[in-house]
Coordinates of C-alpha atoms (C1' of nucleotides) in Angstrom, one line a residue:
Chain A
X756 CA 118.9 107.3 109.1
X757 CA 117.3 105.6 106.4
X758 CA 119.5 103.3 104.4
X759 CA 119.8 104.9 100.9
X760 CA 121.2 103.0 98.7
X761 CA 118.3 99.6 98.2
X762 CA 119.7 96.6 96.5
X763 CA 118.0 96.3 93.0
X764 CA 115.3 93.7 93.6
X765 CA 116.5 90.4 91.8
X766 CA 115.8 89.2 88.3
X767 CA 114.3 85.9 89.5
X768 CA 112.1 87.5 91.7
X769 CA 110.7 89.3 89.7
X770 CA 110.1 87.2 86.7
X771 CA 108.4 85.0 89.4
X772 CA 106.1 87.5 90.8
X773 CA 104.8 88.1 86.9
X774 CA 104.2 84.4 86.3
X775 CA 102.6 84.4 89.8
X776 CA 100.4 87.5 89.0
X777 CA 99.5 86.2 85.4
X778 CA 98.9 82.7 86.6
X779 CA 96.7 84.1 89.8
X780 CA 94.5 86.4 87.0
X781 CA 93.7 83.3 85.1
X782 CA 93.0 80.8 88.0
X783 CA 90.7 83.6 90.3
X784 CA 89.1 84.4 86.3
X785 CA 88.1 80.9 86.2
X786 CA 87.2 79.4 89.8
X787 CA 87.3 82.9 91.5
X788 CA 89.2 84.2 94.6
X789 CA 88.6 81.3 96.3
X790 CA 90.8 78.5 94.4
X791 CA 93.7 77.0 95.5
X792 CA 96.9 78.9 96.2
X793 CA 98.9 75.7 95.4
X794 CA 97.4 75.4 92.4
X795 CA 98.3 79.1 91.2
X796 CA 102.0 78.1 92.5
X797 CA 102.2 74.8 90.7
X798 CA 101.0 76.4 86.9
X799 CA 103.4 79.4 87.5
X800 CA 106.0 76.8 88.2
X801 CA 107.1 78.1 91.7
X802 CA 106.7 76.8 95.0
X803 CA 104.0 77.6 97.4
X804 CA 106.5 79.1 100.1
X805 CA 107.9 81.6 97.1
X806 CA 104.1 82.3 96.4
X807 CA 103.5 83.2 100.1
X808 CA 106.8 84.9 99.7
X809 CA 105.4 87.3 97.3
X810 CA 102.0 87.9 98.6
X811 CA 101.4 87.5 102.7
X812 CA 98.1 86.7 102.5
X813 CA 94.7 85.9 99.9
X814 CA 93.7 89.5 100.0
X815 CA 97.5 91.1 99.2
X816 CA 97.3 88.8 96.0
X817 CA 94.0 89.8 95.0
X818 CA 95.3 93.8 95.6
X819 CA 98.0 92.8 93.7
X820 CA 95.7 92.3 90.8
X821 CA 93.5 94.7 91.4
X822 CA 96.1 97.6 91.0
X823 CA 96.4 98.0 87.1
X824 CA 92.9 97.6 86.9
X825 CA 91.8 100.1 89.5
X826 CA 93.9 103.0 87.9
X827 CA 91.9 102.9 85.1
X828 CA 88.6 103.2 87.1
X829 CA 89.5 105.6 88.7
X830 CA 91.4 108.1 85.8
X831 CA 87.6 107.0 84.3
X832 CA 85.6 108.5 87.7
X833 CA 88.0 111.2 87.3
X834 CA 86.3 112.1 83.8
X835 CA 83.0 111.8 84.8
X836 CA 83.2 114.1 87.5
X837 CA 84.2 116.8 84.9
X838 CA 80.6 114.9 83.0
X839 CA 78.3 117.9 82.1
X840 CA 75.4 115.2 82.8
X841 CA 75.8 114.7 86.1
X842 CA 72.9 111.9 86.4
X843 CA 73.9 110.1 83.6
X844 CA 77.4 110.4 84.8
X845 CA 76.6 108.6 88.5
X846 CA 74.7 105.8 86.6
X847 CA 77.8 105.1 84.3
X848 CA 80.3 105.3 87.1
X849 CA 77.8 102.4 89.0
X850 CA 78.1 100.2 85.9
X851 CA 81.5 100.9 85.2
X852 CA 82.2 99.5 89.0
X853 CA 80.3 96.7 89.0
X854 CA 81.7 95.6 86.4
X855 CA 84.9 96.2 87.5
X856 CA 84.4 94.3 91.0
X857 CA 82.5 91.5 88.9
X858 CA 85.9 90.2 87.1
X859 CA 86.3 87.1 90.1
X860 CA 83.5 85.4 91.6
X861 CA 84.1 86.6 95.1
X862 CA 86.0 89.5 94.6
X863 CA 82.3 91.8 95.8
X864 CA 82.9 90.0 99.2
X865 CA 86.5 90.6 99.2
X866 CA 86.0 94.3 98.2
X867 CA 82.8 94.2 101.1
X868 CA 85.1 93.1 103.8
X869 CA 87.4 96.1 103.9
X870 CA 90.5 94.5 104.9
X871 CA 93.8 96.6 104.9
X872 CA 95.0 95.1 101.8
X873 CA 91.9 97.1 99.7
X874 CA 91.6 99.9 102.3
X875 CA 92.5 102.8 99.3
X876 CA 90.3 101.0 96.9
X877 CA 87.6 101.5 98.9
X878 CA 88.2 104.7 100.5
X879 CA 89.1 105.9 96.8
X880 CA 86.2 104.5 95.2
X881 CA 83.6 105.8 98.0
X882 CA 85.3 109.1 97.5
X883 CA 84.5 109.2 93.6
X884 CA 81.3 108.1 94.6
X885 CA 80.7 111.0 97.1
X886 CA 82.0 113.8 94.6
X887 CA 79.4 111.9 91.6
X888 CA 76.4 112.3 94.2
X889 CA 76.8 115.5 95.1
X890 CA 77.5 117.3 91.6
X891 CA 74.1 115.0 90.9
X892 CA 72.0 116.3 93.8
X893 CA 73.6 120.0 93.4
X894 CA 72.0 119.9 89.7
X895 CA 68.7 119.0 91.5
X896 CA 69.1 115.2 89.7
X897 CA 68.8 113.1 93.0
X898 CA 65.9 112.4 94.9
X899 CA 67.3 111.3 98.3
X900 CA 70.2 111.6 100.3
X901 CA 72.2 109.1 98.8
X902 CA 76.2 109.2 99.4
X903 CA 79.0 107.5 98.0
X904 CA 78.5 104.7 100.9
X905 CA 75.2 103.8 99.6
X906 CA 77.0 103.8 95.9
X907 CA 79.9 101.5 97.4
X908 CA 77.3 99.1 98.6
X909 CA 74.7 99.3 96.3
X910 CA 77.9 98.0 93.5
X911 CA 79.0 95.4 95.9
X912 CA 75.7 94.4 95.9
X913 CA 74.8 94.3 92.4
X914 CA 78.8 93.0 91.4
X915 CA 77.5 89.9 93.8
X916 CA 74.2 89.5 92.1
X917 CA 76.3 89.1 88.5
X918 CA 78.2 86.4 90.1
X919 CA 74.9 84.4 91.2
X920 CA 72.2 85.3 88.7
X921 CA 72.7 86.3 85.2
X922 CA 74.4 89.7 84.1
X923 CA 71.2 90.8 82.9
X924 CA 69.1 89.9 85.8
X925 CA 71.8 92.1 87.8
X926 CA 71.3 95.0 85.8
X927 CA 67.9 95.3 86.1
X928 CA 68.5 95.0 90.2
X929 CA 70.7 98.2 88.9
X930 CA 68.1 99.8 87.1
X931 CA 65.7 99.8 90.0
X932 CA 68.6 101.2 92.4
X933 CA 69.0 103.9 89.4
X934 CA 65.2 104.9 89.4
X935 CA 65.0 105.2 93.4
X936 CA 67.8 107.2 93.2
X937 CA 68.0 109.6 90.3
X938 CA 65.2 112.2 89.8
X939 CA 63.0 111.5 87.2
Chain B
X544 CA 54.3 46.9 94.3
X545 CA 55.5 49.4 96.7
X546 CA 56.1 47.3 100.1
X547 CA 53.3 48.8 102.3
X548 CA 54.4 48.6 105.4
X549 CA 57.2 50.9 106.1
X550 CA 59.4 50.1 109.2
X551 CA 59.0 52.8 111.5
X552 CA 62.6 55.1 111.9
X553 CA 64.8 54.4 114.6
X554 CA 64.2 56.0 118.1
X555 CA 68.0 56.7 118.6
X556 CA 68.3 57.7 114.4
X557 CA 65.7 60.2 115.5
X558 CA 67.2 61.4 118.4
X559 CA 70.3 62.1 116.4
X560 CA 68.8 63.8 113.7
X561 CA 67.2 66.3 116.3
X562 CA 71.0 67.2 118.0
X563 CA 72.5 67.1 114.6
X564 CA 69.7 70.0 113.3
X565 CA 69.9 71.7 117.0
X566 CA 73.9 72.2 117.0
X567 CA 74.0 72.9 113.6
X568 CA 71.4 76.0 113.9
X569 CA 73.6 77.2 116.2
X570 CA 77.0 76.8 114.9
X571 CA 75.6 78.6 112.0
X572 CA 74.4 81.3 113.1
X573 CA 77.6 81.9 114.9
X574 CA 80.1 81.0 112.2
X575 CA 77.8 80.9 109.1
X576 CA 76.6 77.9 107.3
X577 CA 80.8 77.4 106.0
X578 CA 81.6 76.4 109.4
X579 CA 82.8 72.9 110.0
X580 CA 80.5 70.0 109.7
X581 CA 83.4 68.1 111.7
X582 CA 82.5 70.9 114.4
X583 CA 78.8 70.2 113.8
X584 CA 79.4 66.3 114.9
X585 CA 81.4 66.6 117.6
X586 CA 79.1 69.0 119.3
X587 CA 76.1 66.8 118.7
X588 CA 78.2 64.3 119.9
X589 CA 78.0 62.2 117.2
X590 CA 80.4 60.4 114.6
X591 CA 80.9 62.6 111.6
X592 CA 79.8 59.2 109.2
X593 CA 76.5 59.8 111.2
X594 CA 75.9 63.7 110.5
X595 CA 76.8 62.4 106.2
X596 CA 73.9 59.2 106.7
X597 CA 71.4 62.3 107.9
X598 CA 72.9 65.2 105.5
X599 CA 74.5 64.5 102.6
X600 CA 75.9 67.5 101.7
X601 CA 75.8 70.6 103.4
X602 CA 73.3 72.2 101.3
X603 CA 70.6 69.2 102.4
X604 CA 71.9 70.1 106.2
X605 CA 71.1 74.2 105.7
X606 CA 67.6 72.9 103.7
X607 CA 66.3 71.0 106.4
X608 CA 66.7 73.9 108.7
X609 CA 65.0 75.8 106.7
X610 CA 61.9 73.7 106.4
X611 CA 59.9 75.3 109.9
X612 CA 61.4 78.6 109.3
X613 CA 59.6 78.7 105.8
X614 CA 56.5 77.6 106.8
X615 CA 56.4 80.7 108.7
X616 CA 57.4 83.1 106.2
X617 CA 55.3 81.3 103.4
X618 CA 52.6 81.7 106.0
X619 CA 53.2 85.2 106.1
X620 CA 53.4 85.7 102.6
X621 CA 50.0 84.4 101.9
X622 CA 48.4 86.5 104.5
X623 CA 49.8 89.4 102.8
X624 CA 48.8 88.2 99.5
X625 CA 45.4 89.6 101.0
X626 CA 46.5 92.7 102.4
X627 CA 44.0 95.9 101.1
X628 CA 47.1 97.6 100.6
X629 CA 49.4 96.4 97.7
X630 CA 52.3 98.2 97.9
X631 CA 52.8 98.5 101.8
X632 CA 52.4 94.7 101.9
X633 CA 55.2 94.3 98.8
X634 CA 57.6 96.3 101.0
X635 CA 56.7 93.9 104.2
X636 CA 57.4 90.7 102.2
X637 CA 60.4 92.0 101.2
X638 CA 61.2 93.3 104.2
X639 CA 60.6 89.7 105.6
X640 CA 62.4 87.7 103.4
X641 CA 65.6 89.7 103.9
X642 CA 65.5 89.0 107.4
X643 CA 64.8 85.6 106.9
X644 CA 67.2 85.1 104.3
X645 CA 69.8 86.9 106.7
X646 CA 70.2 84.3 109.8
X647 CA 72.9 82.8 108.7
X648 CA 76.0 84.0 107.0
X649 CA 76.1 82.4 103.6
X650 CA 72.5 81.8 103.4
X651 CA 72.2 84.2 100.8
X652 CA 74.6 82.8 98.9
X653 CA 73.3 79.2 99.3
X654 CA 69.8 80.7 97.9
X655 CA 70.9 82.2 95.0
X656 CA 72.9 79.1 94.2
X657 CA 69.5 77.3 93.5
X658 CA 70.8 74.0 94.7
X659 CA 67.9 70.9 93.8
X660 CA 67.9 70.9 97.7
X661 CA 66.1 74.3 97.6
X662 CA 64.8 74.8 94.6
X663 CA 61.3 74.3 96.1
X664 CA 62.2 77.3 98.8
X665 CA 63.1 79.4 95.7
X666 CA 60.0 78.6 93.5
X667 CA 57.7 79.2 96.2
X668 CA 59.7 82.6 97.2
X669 CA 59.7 83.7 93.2
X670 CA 55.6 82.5 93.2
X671 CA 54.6 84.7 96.0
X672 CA 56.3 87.6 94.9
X673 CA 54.8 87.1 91.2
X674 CA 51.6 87.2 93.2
X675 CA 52.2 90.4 95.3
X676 CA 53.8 92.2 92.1
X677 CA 50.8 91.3 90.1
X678 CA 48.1 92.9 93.1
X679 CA 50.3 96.2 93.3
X680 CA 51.0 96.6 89.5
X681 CA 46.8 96.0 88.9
X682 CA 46.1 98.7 92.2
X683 CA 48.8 101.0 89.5
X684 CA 51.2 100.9 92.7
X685 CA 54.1 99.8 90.4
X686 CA 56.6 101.9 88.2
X687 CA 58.0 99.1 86.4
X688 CA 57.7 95.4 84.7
X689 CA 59.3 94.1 88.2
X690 CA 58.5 90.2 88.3
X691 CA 58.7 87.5 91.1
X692 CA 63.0 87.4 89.5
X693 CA 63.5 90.3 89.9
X694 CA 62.3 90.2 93.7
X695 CA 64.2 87.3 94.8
X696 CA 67.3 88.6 93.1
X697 CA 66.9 91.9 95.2
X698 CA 66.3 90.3 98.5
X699 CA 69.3 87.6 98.4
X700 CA 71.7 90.6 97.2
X701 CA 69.9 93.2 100.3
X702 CA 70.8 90.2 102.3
X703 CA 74.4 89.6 101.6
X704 CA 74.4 93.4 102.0
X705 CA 73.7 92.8 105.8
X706 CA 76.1 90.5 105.8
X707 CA 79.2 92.7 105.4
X708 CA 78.0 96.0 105.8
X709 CA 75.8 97.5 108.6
X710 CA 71.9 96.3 108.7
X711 CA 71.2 99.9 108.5
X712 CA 73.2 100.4 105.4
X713 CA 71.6 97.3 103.4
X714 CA 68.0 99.1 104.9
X715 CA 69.2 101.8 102.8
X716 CA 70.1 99.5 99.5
X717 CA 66.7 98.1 100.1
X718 CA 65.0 102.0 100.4
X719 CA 66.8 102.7 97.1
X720 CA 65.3 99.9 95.2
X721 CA 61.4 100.1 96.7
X722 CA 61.9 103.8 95.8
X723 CA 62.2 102.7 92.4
X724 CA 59.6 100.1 92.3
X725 CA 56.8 102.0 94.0
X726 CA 54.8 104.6 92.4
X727 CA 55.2 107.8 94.0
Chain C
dT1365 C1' 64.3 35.8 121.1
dT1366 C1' 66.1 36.0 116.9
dT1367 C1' 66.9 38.3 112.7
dC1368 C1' 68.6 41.9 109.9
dA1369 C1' 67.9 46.4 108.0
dA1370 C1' 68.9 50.6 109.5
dG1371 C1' 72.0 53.2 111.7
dT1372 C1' 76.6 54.3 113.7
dC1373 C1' 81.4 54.6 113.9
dG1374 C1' 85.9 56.5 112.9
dA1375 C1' 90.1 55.5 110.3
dG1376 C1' 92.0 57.1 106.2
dG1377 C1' 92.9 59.3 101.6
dA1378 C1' 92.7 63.7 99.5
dT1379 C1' 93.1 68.5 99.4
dG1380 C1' 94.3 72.9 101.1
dC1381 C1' 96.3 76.3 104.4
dC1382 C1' 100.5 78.3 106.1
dT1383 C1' 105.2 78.1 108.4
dC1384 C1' 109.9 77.5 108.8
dG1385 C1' 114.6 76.1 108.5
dA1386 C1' 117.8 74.6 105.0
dC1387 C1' 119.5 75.7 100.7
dT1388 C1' 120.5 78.5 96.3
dT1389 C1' 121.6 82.4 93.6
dG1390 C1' 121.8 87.1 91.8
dT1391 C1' 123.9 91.4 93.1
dT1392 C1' 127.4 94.2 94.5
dG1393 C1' 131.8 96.0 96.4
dG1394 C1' 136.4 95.2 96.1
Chain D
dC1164 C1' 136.5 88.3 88.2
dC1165 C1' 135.3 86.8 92.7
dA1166 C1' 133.8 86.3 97.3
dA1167 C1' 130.3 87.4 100.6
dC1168 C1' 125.7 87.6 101.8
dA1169 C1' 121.1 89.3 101.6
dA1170 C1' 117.3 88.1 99.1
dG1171 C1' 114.9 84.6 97.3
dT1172 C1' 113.4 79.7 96.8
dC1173 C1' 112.2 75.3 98.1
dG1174 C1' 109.1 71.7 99.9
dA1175 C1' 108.4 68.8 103.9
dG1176 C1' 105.3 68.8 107.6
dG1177 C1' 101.7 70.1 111.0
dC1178 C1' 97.1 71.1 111.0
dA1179 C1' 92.2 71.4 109.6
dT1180 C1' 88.6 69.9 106.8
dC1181 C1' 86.1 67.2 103.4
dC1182 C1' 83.9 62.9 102.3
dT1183 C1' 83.8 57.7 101.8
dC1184 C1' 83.5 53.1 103.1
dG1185 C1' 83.6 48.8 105.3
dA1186 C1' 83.1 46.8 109.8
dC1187 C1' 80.3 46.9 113.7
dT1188 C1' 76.1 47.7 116.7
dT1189 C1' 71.3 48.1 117.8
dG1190 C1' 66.5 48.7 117.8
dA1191 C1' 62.0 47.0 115.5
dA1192 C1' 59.3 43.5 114.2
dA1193 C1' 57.9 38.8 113.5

DNA sequence: TTTCAAGTCGAGGATGCCTCGACTTGTTGG
DNA sequence: CCAACAAGTCGAGGCATCCTCGACTTGAAA
């Protein structure tokens, strides 16, 4: 017997959880995933305990953030599946990721570690990835057997090679990946 | 006037230095070079002031572990600088460095960071794969413009790869990327 | 032996993590 | 409108780590 009617969650709380969320954005944006929780608490005004109120843990914080962002990506791997290219639909959805998992410095480690928090990210994203590979390989455009694991850590990869060496650097790391992958 | 005669080290400073470098190899490799320097001194049994007068920072601490290690792999690279076969011997170095680059968690990242500590590591890295790029693009064993950069960037992001997936997926990441180096 | 530079020590200030019990407040049923 | 109370907030405090610095110790050399 499941309770049915749920309190309404309370104003406060939620107007916190914004200002936490926005402030967290910025912070992670500018020192990445690693900075100070204390300091996200203290510019969105709120204590640390309500910030660990909201979010358990790091990772639940950074899922938090990841949320809005990810539905795009993936209504966008949803298109490109429908791509009549299917090679230069696979190399888009590989930028488009990267990119993506390149917004905070360490959020290609996060994504890499595969804790519960980003479980359906992954799964979701090496699911898009399997479905791009094999409309690519069934139109002859692959050379190997690459799958949508390779993709997920071929991105991670590259997303962590953005964070370290310059973007463009990165995307030539890409562009071999691309030409060992796509048929030429 | 540089005073000539240099006093000769300290027998127990020595001593130190040796336990400090010997417990600090292996807390590394079993927590990664993040892992406590406080750790580092107690188990060398030493004060953690003392660790600071050797290393610095932590960077200086991973460098100087480095040092025989690279002497090996630089060795190595030279031989293969006069390999008959271009491309295989590309692949080897590359192969090589990853592993090397791979024996502690957070070396990668301490690489690609090209800290004045390891800058010389990196130059020397970046020179020999200039050298081996240059051999296999003049054999025609090359596809692309692929530099010395280009290597280094590859190998550090192949070996934070290992670091959070499987060894046999980042084998793969690295596959991907020869594949698309190589010549057919 | 004596001298003293080189080396060692560890307390301590700063920062950050995370927990937990006491307090406050928005929502809701009456 | 109000009282009750669940939900939310607060921040002190215990713990770990970083790194510095001034007082002390010791080995090398004259």
């Amino acid at each position: 017997m499941t309770e049915s009617t749920r309190r309404r969650p309370r104003a406060d709380a939620l107007r916190n959880r914004e200002r936490l969320l926005a402030e967290a954005d910025a912070v992670f944006r500018e020192q990445g995933t690693g900075a100070s929780l204390e300091g996200v608490a203290r510019r969105a005004g709120v204590a640390i305990g309500t910030l660990y109120g909201h979010f358990p843990t790091r990772t639940a914080l950074v899922a938090a953030l990841l949320e809005a962002r990810n539905r795009e990506l993936f209504e966008h791997g949803d298109r490109l599946a429908a791509d009549p290219d299917p090679a230069r639909a696979l190399a888009d959805w590989i930028r488009a990721v990267v990119r993506h998992a390149a917004a905070y410095q360490g959020l290609a480690a996060e994504l890499a570690a595969r804790s519960d928090e980003l479980q359906d990210s992954c799964h979701r994203m090496t699911g898009i990835g399997d479905l791009l590979t094999d409309r690519a390989r069934a139109a002859g455009a692959l050379r190997g057997d690459t799958t949508g694991a390779d993709l997920f850590t071929l991105m991670n990869a590259a997303a962590w090679a953005r964070e370290h060496d310059t973007p463009a650097q990165a995307d030539r790391l890409l562009d071999l990946a691309l030409a060992g992958m796509i048929a030429r």
